[in-house]
XYZ file of C-alpha atoms in Angstrom:
560
model
C -92.672 16.259 55.674
C -89.601 17.470 57.533
C -86.058 16.596 56.521
C -85.920 14.174 59.433
C -89.119 12.488 58.238
C -87.654 12.183 54.740
C -84.508 10.627 56.105
C -86.584 8.096 58.039
C -88.711 7.177 54.988
C -86.033 5.234 53.174
C -85.365 1.568 52.838
C -82.700 -0.443 51.083
C -83.293 -2.665 48.114
C -81.301 -4.388 45.366
C -77.561 -3.916 45.861
C -77.883 -1.907 49.048
C -79.225 1.185 47.292
C -81.393 3.743 49.061
C -84.887 4.362 47.719
C -86.942 7.324 48.974
C -90.697 6.863 49.242
C -91.465 10.557 48.926
C -91.644 10.236 45.126
C -95.347 9.784 44.433
C -96.009 9.026 40.797
C -98.331 6.971 38.655
C -97.575 4.930 35.576
C -99.921 7.151 33.577
C -97.680 10.173 34.211
C -94.665 8.569 32.521
C -94.388 8.890 28.716
C -92.072 7.149 26.289
C -90.745 10.562 25.140
C -89.901 11.686 28.690
C -86.319 12.327 29.687
C -84.707 9.604 31.724
C -85.578 9.880 35.422
C -82.542 10.596 37.596
C -82.201 11.251 41.305
C -80.045 14.194 42.398
C -77.284 11.760 43.340
C -77.344 10.253 39.839
C -77.237 13.693 38.241
C -74.207 14.683 40.312
C -72.384 11.377 39.878
C -73.538 9.789 36.594
C -70.734 7.170 36.623
C -71.791 5.881 40.029
C -73.621 2.714 39.026
C -74.255 -0.739 40.478
C -71.716 -3.541 40.577
C -73.999 -5.641 38.389
C -74.064 -2.893 35.769
C -70.290 -2.675 35.561
C -69.926 -6.447 35.641
C -72.324 -6.642 32.682
C -70.305 -4.025 30.835
C -67.148 -6.028 31.519
C -68.721 -9.265 30.271
C -69.981 -7.584 27.093
C -66.521 -6.121 26.592
C -64.772 -9.490 26.676
C -66.941 -10.430 23.691
C -65.345 -7.615 21.746
C -61.802 -8.439 22.871
C -61.272 -11.344 20.431
C -62.313 -9.074 17.527
C -59.552 -6.593 18.422
C -56.914 -9.295 18.842
C -57.660 -10.636 15.332
C -57.252 -7.203 13.715
C -53.601 -7.015 14.786
C -52.967 -10.754 14.736
C -53.566 -10.908 10.969
C -51.103 -8.046 10.509
C -48.293 -9.855 12.335
C -49.176 -13.282 10.943
C -48.683 -12.025 7.389
C -44.908 -11.903 7.809
C -45.062 -15.665 8.440
C -47.894 -17.081 6.322
C -47.035 -15.167 3.132
C -43.674 -16.940 2.719
C -45.093 -20.148 4.183
C -47.892 -20.288 1.572
C -45.592 -18.794 -1.153
C -47.947 -15.885 -1.904
C -45.747 -12.836 -1.143
C -45.878 -11.574 -4.735
C -49.581 -12.305 -5.269
C -51.045 -8.994 -4.043
C -54.650 -9.841 -4.880
C -54.479 -13.087 -2.924
C -52.831 -11.313 0.028
C -55.750 -8.866 -0.018
C -58.279 -11.704 -0.195
C -56.764 -13.523 2.792
C -57.053 -10.400 4.950
C -60.405 -9.153 3.643
C -62.365 -12.403 3.143
C -63.309 -12.208 6.821
C -65.780 -9.457 5.844
C -67.728 -11.854 3.596
C -68.291 -13.797 6.785
C -69.422 -10.679 8.622
C -72.107 -10.102 5.967
C -73.565 -13.502 6.893
C -73.050 -12.840 10.600
C -75.080 -9.646 10.486
C -78.125 -11.543 9.214
C -77.579 -14.382 11.698
C -77.523 -11.766 14.466
C -80.806 -10.242 13.294
C -82.483 -13.643 13.779
C -80.811 -14.612 17.057
C -81.216 -11.141 18.607
C -84.913 -11.135 17.799
C -85.812 -14.604 19.086
C -83.074 -15.669 21.533
C -81.651 -12.477 23.010
C -78.346 -10.642 23.244
C -76.607 -13.175 25.500
C -77.391 -16.130 23.234
C -76.128 -14.177 20.208
C -72.841 -13.332 21.925
C -72.401 -16.957 23.041
C -72.914 -18.191 19.461
C -70.348 -15.644 18.234
C -67.816 -16.813 20.824
C -68.285 -20.472 19.824
C -67.832 -19.624 16.131
C -64.757 -17.505 16.891
C -63.167 -20.376 18.815
C -63.752 -22.833 15.989
C -62.695 -20.411 13.253
C -59.428 -19.417 14.973
C -58.520 -23.054 15.521
C -59.250 -23.774 11.844
C -57.015 -20.884 10.694
C -54.169 -21.839 13.016
C -54.111 -25.444 11.775
C -54.569 -24.641 8.051
C -52.029 -26.493 5.838
C -52.624 -24.193 2.828
C -54.123 -20.851 1.938
C -57.108 -22.667 0.369
C -57.926 -24.213 3.763
C -57.065 -20.994 5.645
C -59.792 -18.937 3.896
C -62.842 -20.978 5.122
C -61.604 -20.588 8.706
C -61.339 -16.871 8.131
C -64.949 -16.823 6.888
C -66.149 -18.606 10.044
C -64.329 -16.030 12.187
C -66.011 -13.340 10.082
C -69.485 -14.718 10.871
C -68.704 -14.418 14.592
C -67.537 -10.835 14.169
C -70.661 -9.934 12.215
C -72.747 -11.170 15.130
C -70.613 -9.281 17.668
C -70.667 -6.039 15.652
C -74.439 -6.220 15.419
C -75.037 -7.237 19.047
C -72.434 -5.790 21.428
C -73.027 -2.034 20.841
C -76.812 -2.496 21.098
C -76.440 -4.628 24.241
C -74.283 -1.914 25.856
C -76.667 0.860 24.736
C -79.708 -0.955 26.123
C -78.126 -1.483 29.543
C -76.694 2.020 29.982
C -78.410 5.076 31.455
C -78.764 7.953 28.973
C -76.364 10.187 30.957
C -73.397 7.873 30.285
C -74.627 5.887 27.273
C -72.160 7.503 24.868
C -69.224 6.595 27.102
C -70.450 3.051 27.706
C -71.099 2.292 24.026
C -67.702 3.829 23.206
C -66.244 1.126 25.412
C -66.860 -1.135 22.405
C -64.070 0.721 20.581
C -61.868 0.912 23.687
C -61.930 -2.849 24.136
C -61.152 -3.342 20.462
C -58.039 -1.188 20.939
C -57.043 -3.220 24.015
C -57.467 -6.343 21.915
C -55.393 -4.826 19.120
C -52.581 -4.068 21.592
C -52.730 -7.591 23.035
C -52.583 -8.944 19.482
C -49.483 -6.890 18.723
C -47.941 -8.087 21.995
C -48.586 -11.710 21.004
C -47.039 -10.962 17.593
C -43.886 -9.501 19.174
C -43.467 -12.561 21.408
C -44.107 -15.263 18.839
C -42.344 -13.669 15.891
C -39.240 -15.138 17.596
C -40.734 -18.668 17.552
C -39.971 -19.821 14.004
C -42.542 -17.335 12.699
C -42.608 -18.770 9.164
C -43.792 -22.172 10.453
C -45.140 -22.005 13.999
C -45.171 -18.381 15.204
C -47.787 -17.103 12.757
C -50.154 -19.943 13.725
C -50.024 -18.948 17.399
C -50.628 -15.306 16.426
C -53.706 -16.096 14.348
C -55.059 -18.518 16.961
C -54.705 -16.094 19.888
C -58.268 -14.669 19.682
C -59.705 -18.034 20.689
C -58.531 -17.530 24.299
C -61.025 -14.757 25.233
C -63.715 -16.318 23.020
C -63.543 -19.610 25.010
C -63.896 -17.608 28.247
C -66.842 -15.640 26.855
C -68.819 -18.792 26.008
C -69.334 -19.278 29.759
C -68.917 -15.720 31.070
C -71.799 -14.181 29.088
C -74.379 -16.142 31.110
C -73.330 -14.340 34.315
C -74.678 -11.003 32.978
C -78.389 -10.091 33.002
C -80.257 -10.083 29.710
C -81.198 -6.753 28.114
C -84.334 -5.392 29.846
C -85.606 -3.963 26.557
C -85.399 -7.379 24.880
C -87.146 -9.054 27.837
C -89.974 -6.510 27.805
C -90.380 -6.996 24.078
C -90.703 -10.774 24.618
C -93.280 -10.251 27.371
C -91.021 -11.319 30.253
C -91.916 -8.286 32.343
C -90.980 -9.493 35.826
C -87.536 -10.600 34.705
C -87.042 -7.269 32.931
C -88.013 -5.370 36.065
C -85.661 -7.479 38.204
C -82.803 -6.876 35.761
C -83.414 -3.125 35.806
C -83.334 -3.185 39.606
C -79.897 -4.789 39.329
C -78.673 -2.352 36.669
C -79.921 0.919 38.188
C -78.619 2.560 41.333
C -82.058 3.303 42.799
C -85.283 1.249 42.569
C -87.328 4.373 41.748
C -85.087 4.961 38.725
C -85.505 1.344 37.661
C -89.302 1.497 38.068
C -89.663 4.627 35.960
C -87.212 3.292 33.343
C -89.285 0.116 33.205
C -92.531 2.008 32.579
C -90.932 4.347 30.024
C -89.297 1.469 28.104
C -92.512 -0.607 28.265
C -94.569 2.234 26.831
C -91.997 2.858 24.125
C -92.046 -0.827 23.136
C -95.865 -0.821 23.054
C -95.673 2.164 20.724
C -93.026 0.339 18.676
C -95.251 -2.718 18.305
C -98.074 -0.488 17.114
C -95.724 1.082 14.570
C -94.310 -2.307 13.468
C -97.664 -3.977 12.963
C -98.048 -5.242 9.391
C -94.891 -3.478 8.184
C -91.692 -4.574 6.471
C -89.096 -2.801 8.627
C -86.411 -2.751 5.929
C -88.841 -1.001 3.574
C -89.821 1.278 6.433
C -86.214 2.548 6.564
C -86.595 3.688 2.944
C -90.268 4.757 3.023
C -90.193 7.167 5.968
C -88.073 10.277 5.344
C -86.795 10.646 8.922
C -85.626 6.996 8.957
C -84.077 7.335 5.516
C -82.081 10.332 6.754
C -80.855 8.399 9.811
C -79.761 5.505 7.579
C -77.904 7.803 5.177
C -76.028 9.624 7.956
C -75.269 6.311 9.695
C -73.800 4.920 6.464
C -71.858 8.165 6.031
C -70.344 7.789 9.486
C -69.287 4.212 8.785
C -67.879 5.222 5.392
C -65.597 7.886 6.845
C -64.607 5.642 9.749
C -63.285 2.999 7.383
C -62.010 5.260 4.616
C -60.065 7.331 7.131
C -57.310 4.765 6.496
C -57.011 3.520 10.079
C -57.393 -0.120 9.104
C -54.430 0.183 6.752
C -52.331 0.786 9.851
C -54.118 -1.968 11.807
C -54.192 -4.717 9.131
C -50.986 -3.935 7.239
C -48.728 -1.915 9.556
C -46.108 -4.707 9.726
C -45.842 -5.043 5.947
C -45.849 -1.244 5.510
C -42.810 -1.014 7.824
C -41.215 -4.000 6.111
C -41.765 -3.003 2.461
C -41.736 0.801 2.605
C -39.461 1.604 5.551
C -37.231 -1.412 4.700
C -37.239 -3.029 8.139
C -36.682 -6.711 8.797
C -39.738 -8.886 9.529
C -38.974 -9.083 13.256
C -38.198 -5.357 13.576
C -41.412 -4.383 11.766
C -43.504 -6.551 14.111
C -41.711 -5.055 17.166
C -42.188 -1.421 16.015
C -45.899 -2.034 15.305
C -46.449 -2.558 19.048
C -46.031 1.191 19.620
C -48.932 2.377 17.399
C -51.068 -0.323 19.035
C -50.170 1.031 22.475
C -50.950 4.639 21.410
C -54.319 3.493 20.074
C -55.167 1.813 23.378
C -54.211 4.718 25.652
C -55.788 7.419 23.455
C -59.269 5.920 23.264
C -60.251 6.611 26.932
C -60.386 10.322 26.046
C -63.799 9.543 24.560
C -65.282 8.588 27.952
C -64.793 12.117 29.268
C -65.757 13.962 26.095
C -68.495 12.192 24.119
C -71.350 12.867 26.580
C -70.000 16.272 27.602
C -69.097 17.829 24.248
C -71.080 15.542 21.941
C -70.578 13.216 19.009
C -70.530 15.951 16.362
C -67.892 18.022 18.179
C -65.536 15.061 18.513
C -65.762 14.316 14.780
C -65.213 17.923 13.712
C -62.195 18.304 16.008
C -60.454 15.021 15.180
C -60.943 14.695 11.409
C -58.840 17.771 10.498
C -55.990 16.394 12.616
C -56.240 13.036 10.864
C -56.168 14.746 7.465
C -53.009 16.715 8.339
C -51.271 13.646 9.781
C -51.914 11.610 6.621
C -50.390 14.453 4.614
C -47.311 14.158 6.822
C -47.201 10.386 6.225
C -47.543 10.993 2.477
C -44.716 13.556 2.267
C -42.436 11.469 4.519
C -41.715 9.237 1.511
C -40.046 12.142 -0.338
C -37.187 12.275 2.188
C -34.282 9.942 2.869
C -34.704 6.853 5.052
C -34.256 8.696 8.373
C -36.704 11.472 7.378
C -39.105 8.849 6.047
C -39.002 6.847 9.282
C -39.264 9.882 11.621
C -42.148 11.646 9.868
C -43.956 8.404 9.086
C -43.979 7.362 12.766
C -44.942 10.858 13.977
C -47.754 11.054 11.434
C -49.077 7.594 12.275
C -48.965 8.180 16.051
C -50.822 11.503 15.997
C -53.277 10.164 13.402
C -54.099 7.365 15.859
C -54.318 9.820 18.787
C -56.992 11.734 16.822
C -58.797 8.643 15.494
C -59.068 6.816 18.823
C -61.564 9.119 20.583
C -63.282 10.284 17.370
C -63.730 8.291 14.172
C -63.210 5.020 16.034
C -65.968 5.037 18.692
C -68.329 7.792 17.520
C -69.835 6.006 14.467
C -70.592 2.916 16.575
C -72.192 5.047 19.284
C -74.173 7.057 16.738
C -75.501 4.012 14.883
C -76.328 2.134 18.088
C -78.484 4.988 19.377
C -79.860 7.002 16.441
C -82.580 4.688 15.178
C -86.020 4.676 16.845
C -86.436 1.562 18.937
C -88.984 -0.091 16.641
C -86.534 -0.185 13.704
C -83.239 -0.276 15.613
C -82.465 -3.885 14.663
C -83.083 -3.180 10.975
C -81.186 0.114 11.093
C -78.091 -1.286 12.773
C -78.247 -4.263 10.386
C -77.895 -1.871 7.448
C -75.087 0.214 8.948
C -73.159 -2.849 10.150
C -73.495 -4.359 6.664
C -72.030 -1.208 5.122
C -69.168 -0.863 7.620
C -68.126 -4.401 6.745
C -68.455 -3.661 3.022
C -66.229 -0.579 3.351
C -63.761 -2.519 5.490
C -63.619 -5.275 2.887
C -62.992 -2.712 0.124
C -60.093 -1.172 2.066
C -58.531 -4.453 3.229
C -58.780 -6.088 -0.194
C -57.577 -3.105 -2.245
C -54.590 -1.922 -0.169
C -51.924 -4.396 -1.429
C -52.822 -3.759 -5.084
C -53.274 -0.023 -4.534
C -49.862 0.282 -2.894
C -48.250 -1.724 -5.683
C -49.867 0.437 -8.380
C -49.774 3.926 -6.823
C -46.937 3.615 -4.319
C -47.277 4.709 -0.680
C -47.580 8.397 -1.680
C -50.605 7.890 -3.902
C -52.222 5.389 -1.555
C -51.970 7.542 1.596
C -52.958 10.562 -0.491
C -56.177 8.755 -1.431
C -57.134 8.311 2.216
C -56.087 11.887 3.068
C -58.595 13.016 0.420
C -61.313 10.930 2.077
C -60.563 12.563 5.430
C -60.916 16.013 3.889
C -64.247 14.984 2.357
C -65.267 13.664 5.784
C -64.689 17.087 7.354
C -67.035 18.748 4.867
C -69.779 16.107 4.864
C -69.928 15.758 8.638
C -69.911 19.514 9.160
C -72.953 19.739 6.909
C -75.042 16.696 7.728
C -74.103 15.214 11.124
C -76.550 16.265 13.881
C -75.799 16.159 17.588
C -77.493 13.266 19.434
C -76.142 13.630 22.989
C -78.767 13.974 25.706
C -81.560 12.119 23.900
C -82.931 8.889 25.358
C -83.157 5.950 22.953
C -86.930 6.448 22.865
C -86.525 10.148 21.899
C -84.170 9.499 18.982
C -87.007 9.416 16.465
C -87.260 13.225 16.560
C -83.612 13.936 15.579
C -84.165 13.607 11.822
C -87.691 15.041 11.611
C -86.272 17.872 9.479
C -84.569 17.303 6.124
C -80.817 16.858 5.686
C -80.535 20.072 3.686
C -82.361 21.941 6.460
C -79.835 20.519 8.914
C -76.946 21.442 6.572
C -78.259 25.012 6.110
C -78.486 25.427 9.875
C -74.892 24.204 10.275
C -73.696 26.626 7.572
C -75.450 29.592 9.206
C -74.297 28.560 12.675
C -70.714 28.088 11.450
C -70.780 31.479 9.705
C -71.930 33.159 12.910
C -69.204 31.436 14.896
C -66.586 32.536 12.379
C -67.758 36.153 12.526
C -67.653 36.065 16.345
C -64.138 34.639 16.215
C -63.058 37.493 13.911
C -64.759 40.127 16.100
C -67.353 41.011 13.453
C -70.977 41.946 14.261
C -73.436 39.054 14.540
C -77.238 39.113 14.285
C -79.084 38.911 17.597
C -81.986 36.939 16.088
C -82.207 33.411 17.550
C -80.949 30.561 15.367
C -82.978 27.483 16.324
C -81.496 24.093 15.555
C -83.728 21.793 13.484
C -82.921 19.055 16.001
C -83.265 21.273 19.113
C -84.411 18.824 21.765
C -87.140 20.923 23.411
C -88.669 22.028 20.088
C -88.464 18.584 18.498
C -90.013 16.811 21.486
C -92.789 19.383 21.740
C -93.564 18.834 18.062
C -93.498 15.043 18.525
C -95.872 15.183 21.493
C -98.305 17.340 19.523
C -98.243 14.791 16.689
C -98.894 11.949 19.147
C -101.905 13.829 20.524
C -103.255 14.344 16.997
C -102.658 10.658 16.200
C -104.587 9.523 19.267
C -107.434 11.910 18.423
C -107.602 10.538 14.873
C -106.193 13.618 13.123
C -103.733 13.178 10.218
C -100.018 13.509 11.035
C -96.973 13.851 8.831
C -94.695 10.839 8.276
C -91.330 12.487 8.803
């Protein structure tokens, strides 16, 4: 066929996309472990996607917006509701009123497991939006702290559902080439919500904040949640969920809307369908929660996922998000209104720093981002710690500098990377169970931080408290250097091969690789013998395909 013939053999389909007929392929030639099919155009311009795809991303992002607004709204509202409810000196109760939301998220995670399985991602997000609307209204109208807490628990249930659903929904819609950036949008929208929440705080702290202003602050998240109740139904359902429920034609139609070229959609459909058929074979007669413990490669993924969530929360970022106003007020000795106004700046820095992740996470990888940003966070917390040994001007200057550059490092690293990692790392047949576990733990760690901070600060002072979180950041550098593998470039169906080798094998490889890099940096001789990664994609996939062939021929295979 000549070039002219090729140019004449195209027709338009879907959203005006061009589909070439010269690609002759059969369903039997596509495997679940294959790389994602991409045309040359898609390889050159991975962010060129359909309008429906980006609309769906926008709709899913609005669902996350009310979560971000609440994080900062509770920080600003404290300057009003603590004196209003006469609890300023009751540090444990202050901690409970901030952190009790995470008891609700524990429930929400399990609700999401049920709704995501039987009713889909859109239904789950709609339920979360309805609960968020009701919970925010309850909080805003609460006459006492005893009434306030149940409203906070209802809001927590909605956030548990969102945290379990939104990252998976984004991951299942996105092509592999930009999946890291798209799932990281979850964190970006949270930061936008945080900034909007701070902006609301700054405006309404001037409206009798001890009586009325704090109620408007805490009720602000209900605005996007009301919109989302209706907006979510304008986005297509997850094709993976539809295929799993046997709704194949609808899944294929949705993929045609979400992919730039019909040939890409067709091959994605076949690959996902085969992967789900394999998942169903693997799931048959099994308790998936026990499967996470029984199989070594799944157990390793769970442990590293929990590790990522641990260091995300214990980095100390949520101290700045949940308590920044009271930290300025009590430790920098600002007035209530000044502390709320100054907190807007860290919120703005958080919002504008997060987009860095879109251009780095799929290019340089998840592991690289964590190993670059965690040392910066550690050093900035040390600066915050030592700022309290100077006079008021030194304290204020170094505290603000430390907080700002801590946030600049956190925003493209510890913020989005753990969510991306946990949304993608589990094999598809146990992804719901795996993300359930990691979401449960991130909420548990968040509860521990949010509840303990007021009492910790009262007992240890700001120096000891920030020193505690600096220590956790240093531990995070070591643990992630040793045990965090790189997952960029794998399709969701290929993820099951990442943890085929043991964690200590992975750690030993990282030590040897790091030692070689250090010697190169110092100009010292380095061995020429190849150092093969235990999660090298080509090697791991070759091994996985060999095991599948042995399984189909009836030969015994290893279980991870």
